[in-house]
Amino acid sequence: MLSQQMRIFLRVAECGSFTKASLFEHMTPVAVMKHINAMEYRLGLTLFERSSRGVRLTSAGQSLYEEGLRMQEEEERALARAKAAQERDERTIRVGSSMLNPCTRIMDMVADNRELFSGFRFRVVPYDDNREKILSLISSLGSNIDILVGVFNSKRMQEQASYLVLGSYRLTVSLSKNHRLAGRERIELSDLVVDKF
């Protein structure tokens, strides 16, 4: 990684002025000049000729500038390679989980198919299950959460994301022992129409 002094040196060389370089570096012109003075002292080189009109690279400064540009390009390539390696080695998929829509189904699928998912890490991200937040969460998939498991049958939900059917499940209802439907073995949806839960 390039040192702060080297970065400031490259900026001053490009701008031809401590004042102009200071605007890019978000520091005062005096602070920029102090960095350059310290660098020249440490290296034992005069890097700039100073005048009232700005600064100009010396031959030593020009040589260091050209090498600095090469180092900067190599640093950028090295960072890009490191990021690509990390993405290959450690692709993290964030799975949303809540009380009503736990992520157990997808985590079971991952566990059952470990070889398919060997290049991925899965992280469980908890979320709240209220109606307003779920629509916002679905519309922002990919930012904090990548995958949600649950029932997504409203038109608004289906307009905001892509869905894959993982399976179908029996619907169960918990009722009070005193409820008129409590003793039945099977309940149809039409049985629930008159009730308010």
PDB file of C-alpha atoms in Angstrom:
ATOM      1  CA  MET A   1       0.000   0.000   0.000  1.00  0.00           C
ATOM      2  CA  LEU A   2       1.224   3.461  -0.816  1.00  0.00           C
ATOM      3  CA  SER A   3       2.052   5.626   2.160  1.00  0.00           C
ATOM      4  CA  GLN A   4       0.140   8.819   2.808  1.00  0.00           C
ATOM      5  CA  GLN A   5       3.282  10.818   1.979  1.00  0.00           C
ATOM      6  CA  MET A   6       3.605   9.077  -1.401  1.00  0.00           C
ATOM      7  CA  ARG A   7      -0.044   9.752  -2.195  1.00  0.00           C
ATOM      8  CA  ILE A   8       0.369  13.420  -1.286  1.00  0.00           C
ATOM      9  CA  PHE A   9       3.592  13.583  -3.334  1.00  0.00           C
ATOM     10  CA  LEU A  10       1.766  12.225  -6.401  1.00  0.00           C
ATOM     11  CA  ARG A  11      -1.066  14.698  -5.893  1.00  0.00           C
ATOM     12  CA  VAL A  12       1.305  17.691  -5.585  1.00  0.00           C
ATOM     13  CA  ALA A  13       3.165  16.561  -8.718  1.00  0.00           C
ATOM     14  CA  GLU A  14      -0.117  16.349 -10.643  1.00  0.00           C
ATOM     15  CA  CYS A  15      -1.432  19.696  -9.366  1.00  0.00           C
ATOM     16  CA  GLY A  16       1.836  21.655  -9.483  1.00  0.00           C
ATOM     17  CA  SER A  17       0.893  23.429  -6.261  1.00  0.00           C
ATOM     18  CA  PHE A  18       0.600  22.711  -2.549  1.00  0.00           C
ATOM     19  CA  THR A  19      -2.607  24.762  -2.421  1.00  0.00           C
ATOM     20  CA  LYS A  20      -4.343  22.892  -5.266  1.00  0.00           C
ATOM     21  CA  ALA A  21      -3.224  19.533  -3.868  1.00  0.00           C
ATOM     22  CA  SER A  22      -4.557  20.488  -0.431  1.00  0.00           C
ATOM     23  CA  LEU A  23      -8.069  20.862  -1.881  1.00  0.00           C
ATOM     24  CA  PHE A  24      -8.024  17.253  -3.097  1.00  0.00           C
ATOM     25  CA  GLU A  25      -6.413  15.912   0.068  1.00  0.00           C
ATOM     26  CA  HIS A  26      -8.775  17.798   2.418  1.00  0.00           C
ATOM     27  CA  MET A  27      -5.934  19.330   4.406  1.00  0.00           C
ATOM     28  CA  THR A  28      -4.301  22.740   4.621  1.00  0.00           C
ATOM     29  CA  PRO A  29      -1.565  23.780   2.175  1.00  0.00           C
ATOM     30  CA  VAL A  30       0.832  23.992   5.144  1.00  0.00           C
ATOM     31  CA  ALA A  31       0.061  20.380   6.105  1.00  0.00           C
ATOM     32  CA  VAL A  32       0.704  19.256   2.513  1.00  0.00           C
ATOM     33  CA  MET A  33       4.002  21.155   2.462  1.00  0.00           C
ATOM     34  CA  LYS A  34       5.036  19.573   5.788  1.00  0.00           C
ATOM     35  CA  HIS A  35       4.399  16.091   4.377  1.00  0.00           C
ATOM     36  CA  ILE A  36       6.568  16.865   1.343  1.00  0.00           C
ATOM     37  CA  ASN A  37       9.323  18.407   3.487  1.00  0.00           C
ATOM     38  CA  ALA A  38       9.329  15.341   5.755  1.00  0.00           C
ATOM     39  CA  MET A  39       9.445  13.020   2.743  1.00  0.00           C
ATOM     40  CA  GLU A  40      12.355  14.921   1.190  1.00  0.00           C
ATOM     41  CA  TYR A  41      14.232  14.857   4.514  1.00  0.00           C
ATOM     42  CA  ARG A  42      13.587  11.132   5.035  1.00  0.00           C
ATOM     43  CA  LEU A  43      14.702  10.248   1.492  1.00  0.00           C
ATOM     44  CA  GLY A  44      17.566  12.745   1.354  1.00  0.00           C
ATOM     45  CA  LEU A  45      16.251  14.046  -1.990  1.00  0.00           C
ATOM     46  CA  THR A  46      14.952  17.345  -3.319  1.00  0.00           C
ATOM     47  CA  LEU A  47      11.749  16.406  -5.122  1.00  0.00           C
ATOM     48  CA  PHE A  48      10.363  19.836  -6.058  1.00  0.00           C
ATOM     49  CA  GLU A  49      11.695  23.206  -7.147  1.00  0.00           C
ATOM     50  CA  ARG A  50       9.560  25.762  -5.358  1.00  0.00           C
ATOM     51  CA  SER A  51       8.631  29.200  -6.722  1.00  0.00           C
ATOM     52  CA  SER A  52       5.921  31.795  -6.172  1.00  0.00           C
ATOM     53  CA  ARG A  53       4.042  30.259  -9.130  1.00  0.00           C
ATOM     54  CA  GLY A  54       3.959  26.735  -7.654  1.00  0.00           C
ATOM     55  CA  VAL A  55       6.192  23.693  -7.659  1.00  0.00           C
ATOM     56  CA  ARG A  56       7.938  21.732 -10.390  1.00  0.00           C
ATOM     57  CA  LEU A  57       9.461  18.262 -10.177  1.00  0.00           C
ATOM     58  CA  THR A  58      13.243  17.936 -10.089  1.00  0.00           C
ATOM     59  CA  SER A  59      14.823  15.085 -12.074  1.00  0.00           C
ATOM     60  CA  ALA A  60      14.828  12.981  -8.870  1.00  0.00           C
ATOM     61  CA  GLY A  61      11.202  13.979  -8.285  1.00  0.00           C
ATOM     62  CA  GLN A  62      10.255  13.052 -11.870  1.00  0.00           C
ATOM     63  CA  SER A  63      11.863   9.629 -11.468  1.00  0.00           C
ATOM     64  CA  LEU A  64      10.055   9.027  -8.169  1.00  0.00           C
ATOM     65  CA  TYR A  65       6.782  10.284  -9.677  1.00  0.00           C
ATOM     66  CA  GLU A  66       6.955   7.784 -12.562  1.00  0.00           C
ATOM     67  CA  GLU A  67       7.732   4.934 -10.159  1.00  0.00           C
ATOM     68  CA  GLY A  68       4.972   6.137  -7.840  1.00  0.00           C
ATOM     69  CA  LEU A  69       2.433   5.993 -10.674  1.00  0.00           C
ATOM     70  CA  ARG A  70       3.501   2.431 -11.456  1.00  0.00           C
ATOM     71  CA  MET A  71       3.219   1.527  -7.767  1.00  0.00           C
ATOM     72  CA  GLN A  72      -0.252   3.105  -7.628  1.00  0.00           C
ATOM     73  CA  GLU A  73      -1.404   1.095 -10.657  1.00  0.00           C
ATOM     74  CA  GLU A  74       0.038  -2.106  -9.179  1.00  0.00           C
ATOM     75  CA  GLU A  75      -1.696  -1.368  -5.875  1.00  0.00           C
ATOM     76  CA  GLU A  76      -5.032  -1.012  -7.681  1.00  0.00           C
ATOM     77  CA  ARG A  77      -4.475  -4.290  -9.548  1.00  0.00           C
ATOM     78  CA  ALA A  78      -3.432  -6.052  -6.329  1.00  0.00           C
ATOM     79  CA  LEU A  79      -6.555  -4.819  -4.532  1.00  0.00           C
ATOM     80  CA  ALA A  80      -8.764  -5.935  -7.429  1.00  0.00           C
ATOM     81  CA  ARG A  81      -7.139  -9.399  -7.364  1.00  0.00           C
ATOM     82  CA  ALA A  82      -7.558  -9.631  -3.586  1.00  0.00           C
ATOM     83  CA  LYS A  83     -11.233  -8.642  -3.788  1.00  0.00           C
ATOM     84  CA  ALA A  84     -11.859 -11.179  -6.562  1.00  0.00           C
ATOM     85  CA  ALA A  85     -10.134 -13.895  -4.509  1.00  0.00           C
ATOM     86  CA  GLN A  86     -12.254 -13.060  -1.480  1.00  0.00           C
ATOM     87  CA  GLU A  87     -15.428 -13.151  -3.547  1.00  0.00           C
ATOM     88  CA  ARG A  88     -14.463 -16.577  -4.891  1.00  0.00           C
ATOM     89  CA  ASP A  89     -13.448 -17.928  -1.493  1.00  0.00           C
ATOM     90  CA  GLU A  90     -16.071 -16.390   0.688  1.00  0.00           C
ATOM     91  CA  ARG A  91     -19.333 -15.558  -1.004  1.00  0.00           C
ATOM     92  CA  THR A  92     -21.758 -14.766   1.790  1.00  0.00           C
ATOM     93  CA  ILE A  93     -25.499 -15.144   1.318  1.00  0.00           C
ATOM     94  CA  ARG A  94     -27.584 -13.326   3.918  1.00  0.00           C
ATOM     95  CA  VAL A  95     -30.748 -15.260   4.767  1.00  0.00           C
ATOM     96  CA  GLY A  96     -33.599 -13.418   6.475  1.00  0.00           C
ATOM     97  CA  SER A  97     -35.275 -15.094   9.424  1.00  0.00           C
ATOM     98  CA  SER A  98     -38.193 -14.061  11.621  1.00  0.00           C
ATOM     99  CA  MET A  99     -40.622 -15.580  14.110  1.00  0.00           C
ATOM    100  CA  LEU A 100     -43.293 -16.148  11.449  1.00  0.00           C
ATOM    101  CA  ASN A 101     -40.893 -16.951   8.612  1.00  0.00           C
ATOM    102  CA  PRO A 102     -37.883 -18.768  10.049  1.00  0.00           C
ATOM    103  CA  CYS A 103     -35.099 -19.694   7.663  1.00  0.00           C
ATOM    104  CA  THR A 104     -34.944 -23.326   8.801  1.00  0.00           C
ATOM    105  CA  ARG A 105     -36.216 -24.676   5.455  1.00  0.00           C
ATOM    106  CA  ILE A 106     -33.460 -23.075   3.422  1.00  0.00           C
ATOM    107  CA  MET A 107     -30.773 -23.869   5.992  1.00  0.00           C
ATOM    108  CA  ASP A 108     -31.904 -27.519   5.929  1.00  0.00           C
ATOM    109  CA  MET A 109     -31.611 -27.477   2.124  1.00  0.00           C
ATOM    110  CA  VAL A 110     -28.083 -26.074   2.419  1.00  0.00           C
ATOM    111  CA  ALA A 111     -27.115 -28.717   4.984  1.00  0.00           C
ATOM    112  CA  ASP A 112     -28.541 -31.505   2.799  1.00  0.00           C
ATOM    113  CA  ASN A 113     -26.618 -30.228  -0.252  1.00  0.00           C
ATOM    114  CA  ARG A 114     -23.309 -29.150   1.269  1.00  0.00           C
ATOM    115  CA  GLU A 115     -21.306 -29.969  -1.855  1.00  0.00           C
ATOM    116  CA  LEU A 116     -23.429 -27.613  -3.971  1.00  0.00           C
ATOM    117  CA  PHE A 117     -22.929 -24.744  -1.536  1.00  0.00           C
ATOM    118  CA  SER A 118     -19.292 -25.373  -0.594  1.00  0.00           C
ATOM    119  CA  GLY A 119     -18.178 -22.016  -2.009  1.00  0.00           C
ATOM    120  CA  PHE A 120     -20.736 -20.061  -0.012  1.00  0.00           C
ATOM    121  CA  ARG A 121     -21.200 -18.910   3.545  1.00  0.00           C
ATOM    122  CA  PHE A 122     -24.675 -18.338   4.897  1.00  0.00           C
ATOM    123  CA  ARG A 123     -25.437 -15.729   7.518  1.00  0.00           C
ATOM    124  CA  VAL A 124     -28.820 -15.529   9.258  1.00  0.00           C
ATOM    125  CA  VAL A 125     -30.166 -11.977   9.514  1.00  0.00           C
ATOM    126  CA  PRO A 126     -33.166 -11.447  11.831  1.00  0.00           C
ATOM    127  CA  TYR A 127     -36.000  -9.146  10.749  1.00  0.00           C
ATOM    128  CA  ASP A 128     -39.434  -8.009  12.006  1.00  0.00           C
ATOM    129  CA  ASP A 129     -42.588  -9.464  10.512  1.00  0.00           C
ATOM    130  CA  ASN A 130     -44.912  -6.489  10.361  1.00  0.00           C
ATOM    131  CA  ARG A 131     -46.753  -5.706   7.123  1.00  0.00           C
ATOM    132  CA  GLU A 132     -45.145  -2.317   6.451  1.00  0.00           C
ATOM    133  CA  LYS A 133     -41.593  -3.515   7.017  1.00  0.00           C
ATOM    134  CA  ILE A 134     -41.902  -6.704   4.968  1.00  0.00           C
ATOM    135  CA  LEU A 135     -42.765  -4.785   1.772  1.00  0.00           C
ATOM    136  CA  SER A 136     -39.824  -2.469   2.322  1.00  0.00           C
ATOM    137  CA  LEU A 137     -37.575  -5.444   3.053  1.00  0.00           C
ATOM    138  CA  ILE A 138     -38.628  -7.250  -0.117  1.00  0.00           C
ATOM    139  CA  SER A 139     -38.043  -4.160  -2.253  1.00  0.00           C
ATOM    140  CA  SER A 140     -34.514  -3.837  -0.837  1.00  0.00           C
ATOM    141  CA  LEU A 141     -33.440  -7.473  -1.232  1.00  0.00           C
ATOM    142  CA  GLY A 142     -29.723  -7.604  -1.948  1.00  0.00           C
ATOM    143  CA  SER A 143     -28.755  -4.759   0.352  1.00  0.00           C
ATOM    144  CA  ASN A 144     -29.085  -6.260   3.870  1.00  0.00           C
ATOM    145  CA  ILE A 145     -30.771  -9.571   3.119  1.00  0.00           C
ATOM    146  CA  ASP A 146     -30.396 -11.695  -0.025  1.00  0.00           C
ATOM    147  CA  ILE A 147     -32.984 -14.446   0.526  1.00  0.00           C
ATOM    148  CA  LEU A 148     -36.273 -14.684   2.433  1.00  0.00           C
ATOM    149  CA  VAL A 149     -38.296 -17.813   3.045  1.00  0.00           C
ATOM    150  CA  GLY A 150     -42.016 -17.543   3.646  1.00  0.00           C
ATOM    151  CA  VAL A 151     -45.422 -17.042   2.072  1.00  0.00           C
ATOM    152  CA  PHE A 152     -45.293 -14.266  -0.520  1.00  0.00           C
ATOM    153  CA  ASN A 153     -48.652 -14.346  -2.232  1.00  0.00           C
ATOM    154  CA  SER A 154     -49.708 -10.702  -2.388  1.00  0.00           C
ATOM    155  CA  LYS A 155     -49.554  -8.942  -5.737  1.00  0.00           C
ATOM    156  CA  ARG A 156     -47.423  -6.113  -4.281  1.00  0.00           C
ATOM    157  CA  MET A 157     -44.885  -8.608  -2.962  1.00  0.00           C
ATOM    158  CA  GLN A 158     -44.710 -10.462  -6.257  1.00  0.00           C
ATOM    159  CA  GLU A 159     -44.082  -7.236  -8.187  1.00  0.00           C
ATOM    160  CA  GLN A 160     -41.008  -6.426  -6.095  1.00  0.00           C
ATOM    161  CA  ALA A 161     -38.894  -9.599  -6.343  1.00  0.00           C
ATOM    162  CA  SER A 162     -38.422 -12.968  -8.026  1.00  0.00           C
ATOM    163  CA  TYR A 163     -39.721 -16.060  -6.278  1.00  0.00           C
ATOM    164  CA  LEU A 164     -38.913 -19.762  -6.352  1.00  0.00           C
ATOM    165  CA  VAL A 165     -41.319 -22.335  -4.940  1.00  0.00           C
ATOM    166  CA  LEU A 166     -39.476 -24.476  -2.397  1.00  0.00           C
ATOM    167  CA  GLY A 167     -42.484 -26.585  -1.545  1.00  0.00           C
ATOM    168  CA  SER A 168     -46.029 -26.548  -0.287  1.00  0.00           C
ATOM    169  CA  TYR A 169     -47.020 -27.113   3.283  1.00  0.00           C
ATOM    170  CA  ARG A 170     -50.079 -27.992   5.275  1.00  0.00           C
ATOM    171  CA  LEU A 171     -51.680 -24.970   6.820  1.00  0.00           C
ATOM    172  CA  THR A 172     -52.384 -25.347  10.511  1.00  0.00           C
ATOM    173  CA  VAL A 173     -54.549 -23.173  12.711  1.00  0.00           C
ATOM    174  CA  SER A 174     -54.372 -22.828  16.480  1.00  0.00           C
ATOM    175  CA  LEU A 175     -57.752 -22.391  18.111  1.00  0.00           C
ATOM    176  CA  SER A 176     -59.129 -22.050  21.593  1.00  0.00           C
ATOM    177  CA  LYS A 177     -60.523 -25.307  22.999  1.00  0.00           C
ATOM    178  CA  ASN A 178     -63.902 -23.570  23.159  1.00  0.00           C
ATOM    179  CA  HIS A 179     -63.931 -22.482  19.477  1.00  0.00           C
ATOM    180  CA  ARG A 180     -66.707 -23.999  17.349  1.00  0.00           C
ATOM    181  CA  LEU A 181     -64.125 -25.595  14.984  1.00  0.00           C
ATOM    182  CA  ALA A 182     -61.774 -26.912  17.682  1.00  0.00           C
ATOM    183  CA  GLY A 183     -62.930 -30.542  17.632  1.00  0.00           C
ATOM    184  CA  ARG A 184     -62.708 -31.071  13.874  1.00  0.00           C
ATOM    185  CA  GLU A 185     -60.087 -33.252  12.217  1.00  0.00           C
ATOM    186  CA  ARG A 186     -60.044 -31.085   9.075  1.00  0.00           C
ATOM    187  CA  ILE A 187     -61.014 -27.466   8.433  1.00  0.00           C
ATOM    188  CA  GLU A 188     -61.652 -25.936   5.025  1.00  0.00           C
ATOM    189  CA  LEU A 189     -60.847 -22.298   4.266  1.00  0.00           C
ATOM    190  CA  SER A 190     -64.555 -21.698   3.729  1.00  0.00           C
ATOM    191  CA  ASP A 191     -65.107 -22.673   7.401  1.00  0.00           C
ATOM    192  CA  LEU A 192     -62.998 -19.686   8.448  1.00  0.00           C
ATOM    193  CA  VAL A 193     -64.848 -17.066   6.380  1.00  0.00           C
ATOM    194  CA  VAL A 194     -67.337 -16.169   9.111  1.00  0.00           C
ATOM    195  CA  ASP A 195     -64.709 -15.996  11.858  1.00  0.00           C
ATOM    196  CA  LYS A 196     -62.576 -13.002  12.720  1.00  0.00           C
ATOM    197  CA  PHE A 197     -59.201 -13.845  14.217  1.00  0.00           C
TER     198      PHE A 197
END
